[in-house]
Each structure stands twice: as C-alpha cells, then as structure tokens.
PDB file of C-alpha atoms in Angstrom:
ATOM      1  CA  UNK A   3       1.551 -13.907  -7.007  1.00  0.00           C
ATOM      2  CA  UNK A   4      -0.296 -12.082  -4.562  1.00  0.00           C
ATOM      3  CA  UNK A   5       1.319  -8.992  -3.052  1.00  0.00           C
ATOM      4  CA  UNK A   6       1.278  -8.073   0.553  1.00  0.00           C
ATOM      5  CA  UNK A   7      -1.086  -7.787   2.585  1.00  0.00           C
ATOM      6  CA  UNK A   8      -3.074  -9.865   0.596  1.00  0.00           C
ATOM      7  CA  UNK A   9      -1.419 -12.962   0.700  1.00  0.00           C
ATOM      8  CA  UNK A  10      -1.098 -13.317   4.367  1.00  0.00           C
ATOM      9  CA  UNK A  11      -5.456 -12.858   4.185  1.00  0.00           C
ATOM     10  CA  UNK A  12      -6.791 -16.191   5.610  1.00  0.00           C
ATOM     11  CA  UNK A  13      -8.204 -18.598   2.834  1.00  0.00           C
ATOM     12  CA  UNK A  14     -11.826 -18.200   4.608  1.00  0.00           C
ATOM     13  CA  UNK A  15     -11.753 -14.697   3.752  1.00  0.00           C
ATOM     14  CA  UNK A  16     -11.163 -14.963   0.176  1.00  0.00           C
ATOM     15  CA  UNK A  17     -13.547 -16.337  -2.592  1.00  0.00           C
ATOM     16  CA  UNK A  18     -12.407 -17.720  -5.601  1.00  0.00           C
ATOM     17  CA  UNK A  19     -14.602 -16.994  -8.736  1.00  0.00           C
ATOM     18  CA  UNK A  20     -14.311 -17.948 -12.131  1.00  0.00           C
ATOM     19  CA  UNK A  21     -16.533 -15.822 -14.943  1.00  0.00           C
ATOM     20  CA  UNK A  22     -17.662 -16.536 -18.731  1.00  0.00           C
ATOM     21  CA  UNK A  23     -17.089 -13.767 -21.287  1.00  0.00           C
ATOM     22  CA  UNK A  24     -19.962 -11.678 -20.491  1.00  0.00           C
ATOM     23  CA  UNK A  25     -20.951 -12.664 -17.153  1.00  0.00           C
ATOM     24  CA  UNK A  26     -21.509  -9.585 -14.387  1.00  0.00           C
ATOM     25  CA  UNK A  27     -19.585  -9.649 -11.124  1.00  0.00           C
ATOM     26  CA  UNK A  28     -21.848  -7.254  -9.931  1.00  0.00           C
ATOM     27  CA  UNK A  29     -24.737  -4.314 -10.270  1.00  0.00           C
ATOM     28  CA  UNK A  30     -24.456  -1.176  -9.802  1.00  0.00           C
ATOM     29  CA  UNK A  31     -26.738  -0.703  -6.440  1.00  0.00           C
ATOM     30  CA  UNK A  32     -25.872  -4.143  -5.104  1.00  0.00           C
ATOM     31  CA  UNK A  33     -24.414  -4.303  -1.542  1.00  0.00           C
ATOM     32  CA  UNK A  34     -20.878  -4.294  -1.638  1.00  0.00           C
ATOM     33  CA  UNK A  35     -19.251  -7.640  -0.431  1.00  0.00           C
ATOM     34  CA  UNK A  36     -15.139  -6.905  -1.039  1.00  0.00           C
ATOM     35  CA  UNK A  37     -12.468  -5.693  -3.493  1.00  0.00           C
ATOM     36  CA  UNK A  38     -11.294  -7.996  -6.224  1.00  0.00           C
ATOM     37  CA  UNK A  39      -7.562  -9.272  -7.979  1.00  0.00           C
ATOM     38  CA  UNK A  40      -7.926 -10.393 -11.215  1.00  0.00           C
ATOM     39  CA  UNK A  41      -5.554 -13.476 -11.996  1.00  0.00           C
ATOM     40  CA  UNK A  42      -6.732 -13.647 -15.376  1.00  0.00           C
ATOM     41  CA  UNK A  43      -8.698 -11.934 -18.292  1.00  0.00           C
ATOM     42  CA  UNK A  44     -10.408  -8.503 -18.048  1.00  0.00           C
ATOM     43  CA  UNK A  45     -13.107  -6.997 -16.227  1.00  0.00           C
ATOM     44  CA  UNK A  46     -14.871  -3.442 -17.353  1.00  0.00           C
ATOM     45  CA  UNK A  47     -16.578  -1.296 -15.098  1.00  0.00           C
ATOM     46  CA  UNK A  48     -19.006   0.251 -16.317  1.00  0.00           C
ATOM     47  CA  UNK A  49     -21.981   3.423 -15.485  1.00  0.00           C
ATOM     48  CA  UNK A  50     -24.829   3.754 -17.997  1.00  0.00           C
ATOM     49  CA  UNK A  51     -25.786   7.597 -18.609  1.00  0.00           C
ATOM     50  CA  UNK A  52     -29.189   9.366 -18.185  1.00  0.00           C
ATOM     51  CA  UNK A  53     -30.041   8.635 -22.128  1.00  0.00           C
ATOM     52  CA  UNK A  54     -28.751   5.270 -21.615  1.00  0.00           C
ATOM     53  CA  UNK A  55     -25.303   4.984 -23.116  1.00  0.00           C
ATOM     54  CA  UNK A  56     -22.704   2.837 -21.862  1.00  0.00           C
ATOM     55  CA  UNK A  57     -19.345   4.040 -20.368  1.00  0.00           C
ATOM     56  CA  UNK A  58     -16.813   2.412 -19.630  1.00  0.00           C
ATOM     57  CA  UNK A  59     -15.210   4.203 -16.442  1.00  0.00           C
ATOM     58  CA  UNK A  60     -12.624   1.595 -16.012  1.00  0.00           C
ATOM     59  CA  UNK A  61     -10.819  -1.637 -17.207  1.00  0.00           C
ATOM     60  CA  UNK A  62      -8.927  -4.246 -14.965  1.00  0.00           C
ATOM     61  CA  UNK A  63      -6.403  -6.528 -16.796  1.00  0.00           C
ATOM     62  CA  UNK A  64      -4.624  -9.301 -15.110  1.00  0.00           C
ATOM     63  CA  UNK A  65      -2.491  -9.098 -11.821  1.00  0.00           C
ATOM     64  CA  UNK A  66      -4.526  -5.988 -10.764  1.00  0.00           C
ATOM     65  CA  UNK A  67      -6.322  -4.719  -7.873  1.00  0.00           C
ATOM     66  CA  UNK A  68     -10.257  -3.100  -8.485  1.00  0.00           C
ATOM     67  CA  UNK A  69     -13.210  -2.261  -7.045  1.00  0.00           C
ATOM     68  CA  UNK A  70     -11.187  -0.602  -4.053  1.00  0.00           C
ATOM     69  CA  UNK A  71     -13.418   2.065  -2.973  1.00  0.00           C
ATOM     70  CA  UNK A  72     -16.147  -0.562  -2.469  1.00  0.00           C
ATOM     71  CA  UNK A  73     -14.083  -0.730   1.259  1.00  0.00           C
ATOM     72  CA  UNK A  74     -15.532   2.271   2.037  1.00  0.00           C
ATOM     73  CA  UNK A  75     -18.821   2.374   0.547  1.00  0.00           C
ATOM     74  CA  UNK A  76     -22.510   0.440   1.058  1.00  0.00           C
ATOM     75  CA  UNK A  77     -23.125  -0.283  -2.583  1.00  0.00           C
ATOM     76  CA  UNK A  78     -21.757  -0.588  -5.668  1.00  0.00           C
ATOM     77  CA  UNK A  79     -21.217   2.208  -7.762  1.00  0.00           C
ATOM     78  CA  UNK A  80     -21.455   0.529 -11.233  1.00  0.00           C
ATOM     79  CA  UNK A  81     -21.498  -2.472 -13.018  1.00  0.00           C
ATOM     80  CA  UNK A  82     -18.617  -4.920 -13.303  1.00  0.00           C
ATOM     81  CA  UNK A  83     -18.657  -7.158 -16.714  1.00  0.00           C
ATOM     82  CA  UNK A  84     -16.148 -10.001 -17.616  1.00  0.00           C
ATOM     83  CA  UNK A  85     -15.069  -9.182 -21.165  1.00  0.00           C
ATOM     84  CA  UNK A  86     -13.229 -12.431 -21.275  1.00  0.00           C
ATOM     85  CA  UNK A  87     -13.129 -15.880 -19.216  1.00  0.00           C
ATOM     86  CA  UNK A  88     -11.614 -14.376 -15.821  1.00  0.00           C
ATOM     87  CA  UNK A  89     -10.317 -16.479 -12.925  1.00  0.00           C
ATOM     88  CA  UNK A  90     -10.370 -13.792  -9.639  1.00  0.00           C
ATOM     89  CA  UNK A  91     -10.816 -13.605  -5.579  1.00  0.00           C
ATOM     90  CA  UNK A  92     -13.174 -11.697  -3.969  1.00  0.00           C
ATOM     91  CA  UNK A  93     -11.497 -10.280  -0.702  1.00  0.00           C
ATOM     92  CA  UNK A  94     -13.762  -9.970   2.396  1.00  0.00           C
ATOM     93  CA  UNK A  95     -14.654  -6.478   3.190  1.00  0.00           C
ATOM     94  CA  UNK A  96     -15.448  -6.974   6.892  1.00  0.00           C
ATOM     95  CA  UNK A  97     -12.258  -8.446   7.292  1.00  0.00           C
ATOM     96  CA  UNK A  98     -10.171  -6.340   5.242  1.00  0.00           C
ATOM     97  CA  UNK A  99     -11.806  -3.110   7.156  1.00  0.00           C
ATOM     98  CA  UNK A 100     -11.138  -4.861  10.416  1.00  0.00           C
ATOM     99  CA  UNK A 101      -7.457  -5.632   9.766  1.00  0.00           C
ATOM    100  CA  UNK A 102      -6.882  -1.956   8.459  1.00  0.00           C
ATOM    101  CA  UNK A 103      -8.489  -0.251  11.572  1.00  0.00           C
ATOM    102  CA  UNK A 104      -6.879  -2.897  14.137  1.00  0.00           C
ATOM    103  CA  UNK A 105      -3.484  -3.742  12.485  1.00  0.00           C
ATOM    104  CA  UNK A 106      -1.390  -1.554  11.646  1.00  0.00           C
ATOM    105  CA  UNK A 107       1.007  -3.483   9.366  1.00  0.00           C
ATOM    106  CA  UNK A 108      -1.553  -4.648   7.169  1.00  0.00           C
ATOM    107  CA  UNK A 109      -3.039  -1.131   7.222  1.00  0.00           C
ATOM    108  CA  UNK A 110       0.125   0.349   5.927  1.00  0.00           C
ATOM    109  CA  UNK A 111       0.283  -2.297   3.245  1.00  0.00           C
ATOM    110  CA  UNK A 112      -2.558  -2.103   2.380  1.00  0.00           C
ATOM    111  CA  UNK A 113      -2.383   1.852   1.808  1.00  0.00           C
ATOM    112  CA  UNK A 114       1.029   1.264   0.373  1.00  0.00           C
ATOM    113  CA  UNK A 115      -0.921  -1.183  -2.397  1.00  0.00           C
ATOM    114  CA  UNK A 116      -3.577   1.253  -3.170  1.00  0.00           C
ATOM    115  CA  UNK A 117      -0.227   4.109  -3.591  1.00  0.00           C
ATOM    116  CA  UNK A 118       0.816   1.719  -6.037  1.00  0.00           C
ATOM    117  CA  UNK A 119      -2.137   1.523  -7.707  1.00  0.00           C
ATOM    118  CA  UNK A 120      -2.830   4.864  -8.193  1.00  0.00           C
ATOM    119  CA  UNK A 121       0.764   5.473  -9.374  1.00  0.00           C
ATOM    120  CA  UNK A 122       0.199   3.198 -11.972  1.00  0.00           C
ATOM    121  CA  UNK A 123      -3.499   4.102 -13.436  1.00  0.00           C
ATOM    122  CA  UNK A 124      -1.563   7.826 -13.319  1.00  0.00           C
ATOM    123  CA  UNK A 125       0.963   6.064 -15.874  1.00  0.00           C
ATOM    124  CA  UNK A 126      -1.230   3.935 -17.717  1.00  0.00           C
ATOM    125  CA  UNK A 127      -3.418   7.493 -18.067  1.00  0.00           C
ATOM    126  CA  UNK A 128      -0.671   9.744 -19.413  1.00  0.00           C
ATOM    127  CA  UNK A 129       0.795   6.801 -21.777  1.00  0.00           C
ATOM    128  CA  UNK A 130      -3.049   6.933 -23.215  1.00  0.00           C
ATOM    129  CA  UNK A 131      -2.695  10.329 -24.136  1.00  0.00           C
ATOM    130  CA  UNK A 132      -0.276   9.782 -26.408  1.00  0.00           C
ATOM    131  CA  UNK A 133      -1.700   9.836 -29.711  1.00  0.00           C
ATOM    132  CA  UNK A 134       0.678   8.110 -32.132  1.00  0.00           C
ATOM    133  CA  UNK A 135      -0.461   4.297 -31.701  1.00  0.00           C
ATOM    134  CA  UNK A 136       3.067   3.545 -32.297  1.00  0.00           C
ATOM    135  CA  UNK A 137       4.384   5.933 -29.728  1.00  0.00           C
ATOM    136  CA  UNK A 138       1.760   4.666 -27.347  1.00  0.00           C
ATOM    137  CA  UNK A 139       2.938   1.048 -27.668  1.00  0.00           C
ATOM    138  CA  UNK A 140       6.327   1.174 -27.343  1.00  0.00           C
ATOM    139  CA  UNK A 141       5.849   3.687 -23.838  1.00  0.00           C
ATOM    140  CA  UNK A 142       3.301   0.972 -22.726  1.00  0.00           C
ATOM    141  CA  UNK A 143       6.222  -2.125 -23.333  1.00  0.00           C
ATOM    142  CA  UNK A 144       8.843   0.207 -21.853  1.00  0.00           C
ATOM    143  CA  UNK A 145       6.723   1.062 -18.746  1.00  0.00           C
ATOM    144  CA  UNK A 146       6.544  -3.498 -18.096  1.00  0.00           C
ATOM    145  CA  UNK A 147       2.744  -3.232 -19.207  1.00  0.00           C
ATOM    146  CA  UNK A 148       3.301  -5.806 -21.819  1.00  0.00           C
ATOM    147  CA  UNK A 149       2.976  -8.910 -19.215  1.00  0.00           C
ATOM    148  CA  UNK A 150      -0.091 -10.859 -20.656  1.00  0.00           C
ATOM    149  CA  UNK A 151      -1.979 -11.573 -24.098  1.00  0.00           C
ATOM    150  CA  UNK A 152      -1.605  -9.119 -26.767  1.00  0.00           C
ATOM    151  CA  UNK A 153      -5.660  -8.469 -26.410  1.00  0.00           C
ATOM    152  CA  UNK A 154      -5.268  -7.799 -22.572  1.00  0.00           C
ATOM    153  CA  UNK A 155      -2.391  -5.175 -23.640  1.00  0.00           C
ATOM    154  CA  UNK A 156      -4.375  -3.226 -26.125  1.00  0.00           C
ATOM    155  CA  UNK A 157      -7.595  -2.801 -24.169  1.00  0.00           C
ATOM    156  CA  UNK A 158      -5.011  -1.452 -20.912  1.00  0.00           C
ATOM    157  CA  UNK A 159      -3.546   0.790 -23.889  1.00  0.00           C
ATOM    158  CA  UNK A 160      -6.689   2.006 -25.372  1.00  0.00           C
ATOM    159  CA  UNK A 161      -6.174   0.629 -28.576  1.00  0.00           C
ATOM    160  CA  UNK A 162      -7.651  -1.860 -30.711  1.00  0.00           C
ATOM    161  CA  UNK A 163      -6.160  -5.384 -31.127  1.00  0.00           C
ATOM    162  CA  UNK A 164      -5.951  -3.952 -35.247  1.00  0.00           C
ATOM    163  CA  UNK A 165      -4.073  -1.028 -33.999  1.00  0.00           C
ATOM    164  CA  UNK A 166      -1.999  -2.993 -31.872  1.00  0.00           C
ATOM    165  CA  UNK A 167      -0.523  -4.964 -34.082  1.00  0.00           C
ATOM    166  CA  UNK A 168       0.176  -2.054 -36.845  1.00  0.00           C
ATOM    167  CA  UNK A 169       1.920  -0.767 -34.263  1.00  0.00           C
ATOM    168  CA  UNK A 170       4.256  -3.610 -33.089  1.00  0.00           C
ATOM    169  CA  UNK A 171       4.710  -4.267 -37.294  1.00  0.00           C
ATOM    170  CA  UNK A 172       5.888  -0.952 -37.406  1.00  0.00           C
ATOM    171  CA  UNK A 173       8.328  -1.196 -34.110  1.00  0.00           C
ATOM    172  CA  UNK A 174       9.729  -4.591 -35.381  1.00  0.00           C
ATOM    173  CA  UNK A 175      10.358  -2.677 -38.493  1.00  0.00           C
ATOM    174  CA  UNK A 176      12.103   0.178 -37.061  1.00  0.00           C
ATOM    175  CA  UNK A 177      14.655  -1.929 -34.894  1.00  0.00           C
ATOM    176  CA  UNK A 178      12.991  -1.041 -31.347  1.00  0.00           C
ATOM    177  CA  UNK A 179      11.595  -4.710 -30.745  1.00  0.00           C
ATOM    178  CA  UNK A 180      11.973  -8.214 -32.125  1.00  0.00           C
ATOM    179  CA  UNK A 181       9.356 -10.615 -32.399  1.00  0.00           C
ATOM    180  CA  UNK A 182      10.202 -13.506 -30.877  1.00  0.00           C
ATOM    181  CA  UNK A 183       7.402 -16.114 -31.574  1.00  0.00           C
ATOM    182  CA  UNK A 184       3.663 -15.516 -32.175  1.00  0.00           C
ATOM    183  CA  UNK A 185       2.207 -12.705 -30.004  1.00  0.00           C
ATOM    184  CA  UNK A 186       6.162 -12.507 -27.957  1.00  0.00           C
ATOM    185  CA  UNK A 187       7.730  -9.694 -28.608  1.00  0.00           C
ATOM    186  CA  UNK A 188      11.435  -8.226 -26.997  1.00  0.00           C
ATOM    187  CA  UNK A 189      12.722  -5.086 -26.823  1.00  0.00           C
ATOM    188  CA  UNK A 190      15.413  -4.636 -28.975  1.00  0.00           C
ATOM    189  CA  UNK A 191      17.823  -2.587 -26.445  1.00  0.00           C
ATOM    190  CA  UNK A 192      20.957  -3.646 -28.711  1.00  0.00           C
ATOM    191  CA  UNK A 193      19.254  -0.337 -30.828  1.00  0.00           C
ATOM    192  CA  UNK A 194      19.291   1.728 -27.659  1.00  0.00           C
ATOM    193  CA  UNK A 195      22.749   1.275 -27.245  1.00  0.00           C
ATOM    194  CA  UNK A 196      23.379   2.627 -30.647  1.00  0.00           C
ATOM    195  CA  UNK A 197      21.829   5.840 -29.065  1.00  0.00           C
ATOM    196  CA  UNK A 198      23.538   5.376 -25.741  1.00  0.00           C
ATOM    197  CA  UNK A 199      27.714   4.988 -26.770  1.00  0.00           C
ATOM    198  CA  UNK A 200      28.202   4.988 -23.417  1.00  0.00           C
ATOM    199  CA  UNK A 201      26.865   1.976 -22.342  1.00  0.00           C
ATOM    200  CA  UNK A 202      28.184  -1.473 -22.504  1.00  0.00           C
ATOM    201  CA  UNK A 203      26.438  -4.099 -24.056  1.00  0.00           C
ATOM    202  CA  UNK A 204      26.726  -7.465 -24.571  1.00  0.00           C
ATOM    203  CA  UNK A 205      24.856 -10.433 -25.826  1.00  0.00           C
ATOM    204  CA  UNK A 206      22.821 -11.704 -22.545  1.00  0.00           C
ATOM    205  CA  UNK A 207      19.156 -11.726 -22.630  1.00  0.00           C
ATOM    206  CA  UNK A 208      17.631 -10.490 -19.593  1.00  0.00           C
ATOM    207  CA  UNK A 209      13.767 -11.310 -18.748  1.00  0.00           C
ATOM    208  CA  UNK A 210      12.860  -8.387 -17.050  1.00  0.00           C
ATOM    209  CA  UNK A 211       8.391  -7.724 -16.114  1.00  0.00           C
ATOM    210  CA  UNK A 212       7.377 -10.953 -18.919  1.00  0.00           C
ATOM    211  CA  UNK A 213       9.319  -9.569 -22.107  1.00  0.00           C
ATOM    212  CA  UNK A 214      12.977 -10.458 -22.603  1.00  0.00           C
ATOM    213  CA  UNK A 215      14.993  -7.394 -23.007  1.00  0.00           C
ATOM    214  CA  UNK A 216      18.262  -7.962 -25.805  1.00  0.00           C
ATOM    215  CA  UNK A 217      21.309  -6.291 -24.183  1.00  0.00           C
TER     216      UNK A 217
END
C-alpha cells in the first residue's frame, strides 16, 4: 500500500509499468520523467566506469521508493535494469514538483518519505557491514527487512541466495528462527526470552512486518 503523499497523487499522474527480467527503465542521459515505487521484484541502478565496468550504485526491492533525486535533476544519472519481472508506477515529476512547491502538506510528506528513506538505506548500509553472513541475516530479519522472496532479501542484504540460505540453516539450527514452510521463516522469540527472564511470554503468534514472531 502506497504511503502518503503518494496515494492521494491523481491516477493521471501515475503510470503503471510492468518490466521483463532484463528490461531497462531507463538510460543514463535520458530526460528524467518521475520517481518510481516498486510493487514487485528488483530494480539495479547502475553507472558503468571509464574502463567500462559495471557498478551497481544501488538496488530497489519491493515496497520502495527510487530514483528520487531525478525530482531535481534534467537527466538521468544512470541506468535502471529490472533484475526480475517488476510491476511499478512512474510518478509524474511536473506534478510532484508542483505539489511540493505549492502544497505544503504534501511537501512535508513528501520530505517526511524521503527522511524515511534515508533512515532506512542508513540501516540497510550498516547491517551490510556486518561480515558474519549469519550475523548479517538475523540483523536484516530483526530490522522487518525480511517482507518478500528469499531472493529479494539476499540481494537487499548483499548476500548471495547460497549464502542466504547457509545462513538461515544455521539460525534454524541455533534456536533464533523456525522455518515455517518453504522459504517462511519466524523468529523464534520463545529463545529470546530465555535471555530476557524478565519478560513474559506466552504462546500467541504475533505477525509483525510479514514474518510471524513466536512469543
């Protein structure tokens, strides 16, 4: 579900797009026509160096927010690849520019959204410097990153879909989560509470950001 301001953005200001595994959103050069959510799969963006190379300066999963500087600039910056079959909505930059210099409620949601945003790449960026692939995952699933596929959660993580699931083997294995049904996992908070005397448990499952959470 869209968050606001963007779901009180007139239909005739948003384009709906769907993209095959490979396909390019855009060039880097091209005129900018909007910022993008991603509903589903995962977009790269992506700069080539002077000798060619390809980096990869970002990665959009699903239910997320990119391209956002395009607002403010002419042309695009890089390139923007579909590295899976993607379902998004181009927002209209006129619009959205008009709205944030005009309207001031959608102007401060907006800015609150791109807060957000920030906040979380900061997060996302400090759980990837964790280098124990086991570590990594299990501060990814407490942080509620774990909300889609398993393959959209290890490319947000930094890991590969091999690593990924060494790691949740190892965490189902240690008592942190419990695997719940093919690529569903839980965390296992009846062990936290062995750390925590404290607190009170009890047997209700809570769903809490797409994983259930055992209490």
């Amino acid at each position: 579900m869209l968050s606001s301001p963007f779901d009180s953005i007139p239909q005739q200001f948003c384009r709906h797009l769907t993209l095959e595994k490979g396909a390019r959103l855009f060039v880097q050069g091209r005129t900018t026509g909007g910022m993008f959510y991603l509903k589903t799969g995962d977009i790269e963006l992506v700069r080539h160096s002077a000798n060619g190379e390809l980096i990869v300066i970002h990665r959009a999963t699903a239910d997320s927010f990119f391209a956002e500087a395009s607002l403010f600039c002419d042309h695009y910056h890089c390139d923007a690849i579909a590295r899976n079959n993607t379902q998004l909505i181009e927002f209209d930059r006129v619009y959205l520019l008009d709205q944030f210099e005009n309207n001031a409620k959608f102007s401060m949601a907006l800015a609150k959204q791109f807060t957000f945003q920030l906040q979380s790449g900061r997060r996302i960026r400090e759980i990837m410097a964790i280098k124990s692939a086991t570590q990594r995952t299990i501060a990814a699933i407490n942080e509620g990153l774990l909300v889609g596929n398993l393959t959209s959660f290890a490319a947000c993580i930094g890991l590969s879909v091999e690593a990924l699931y060494r790691a949740l083997s190892a965490l189902v294995k240690s008592g942190e989560l419990v695997k719940i049904g093919r690529g569903y996992y839980a965390l296992n908070t009846n062990n936290l509470e062995k750390k925590r005397p404290s607190a009170r448990a009890n047997s209700k499952v809570e769903y809490f950001t797409g994983v259930k959470h055992y209490l």
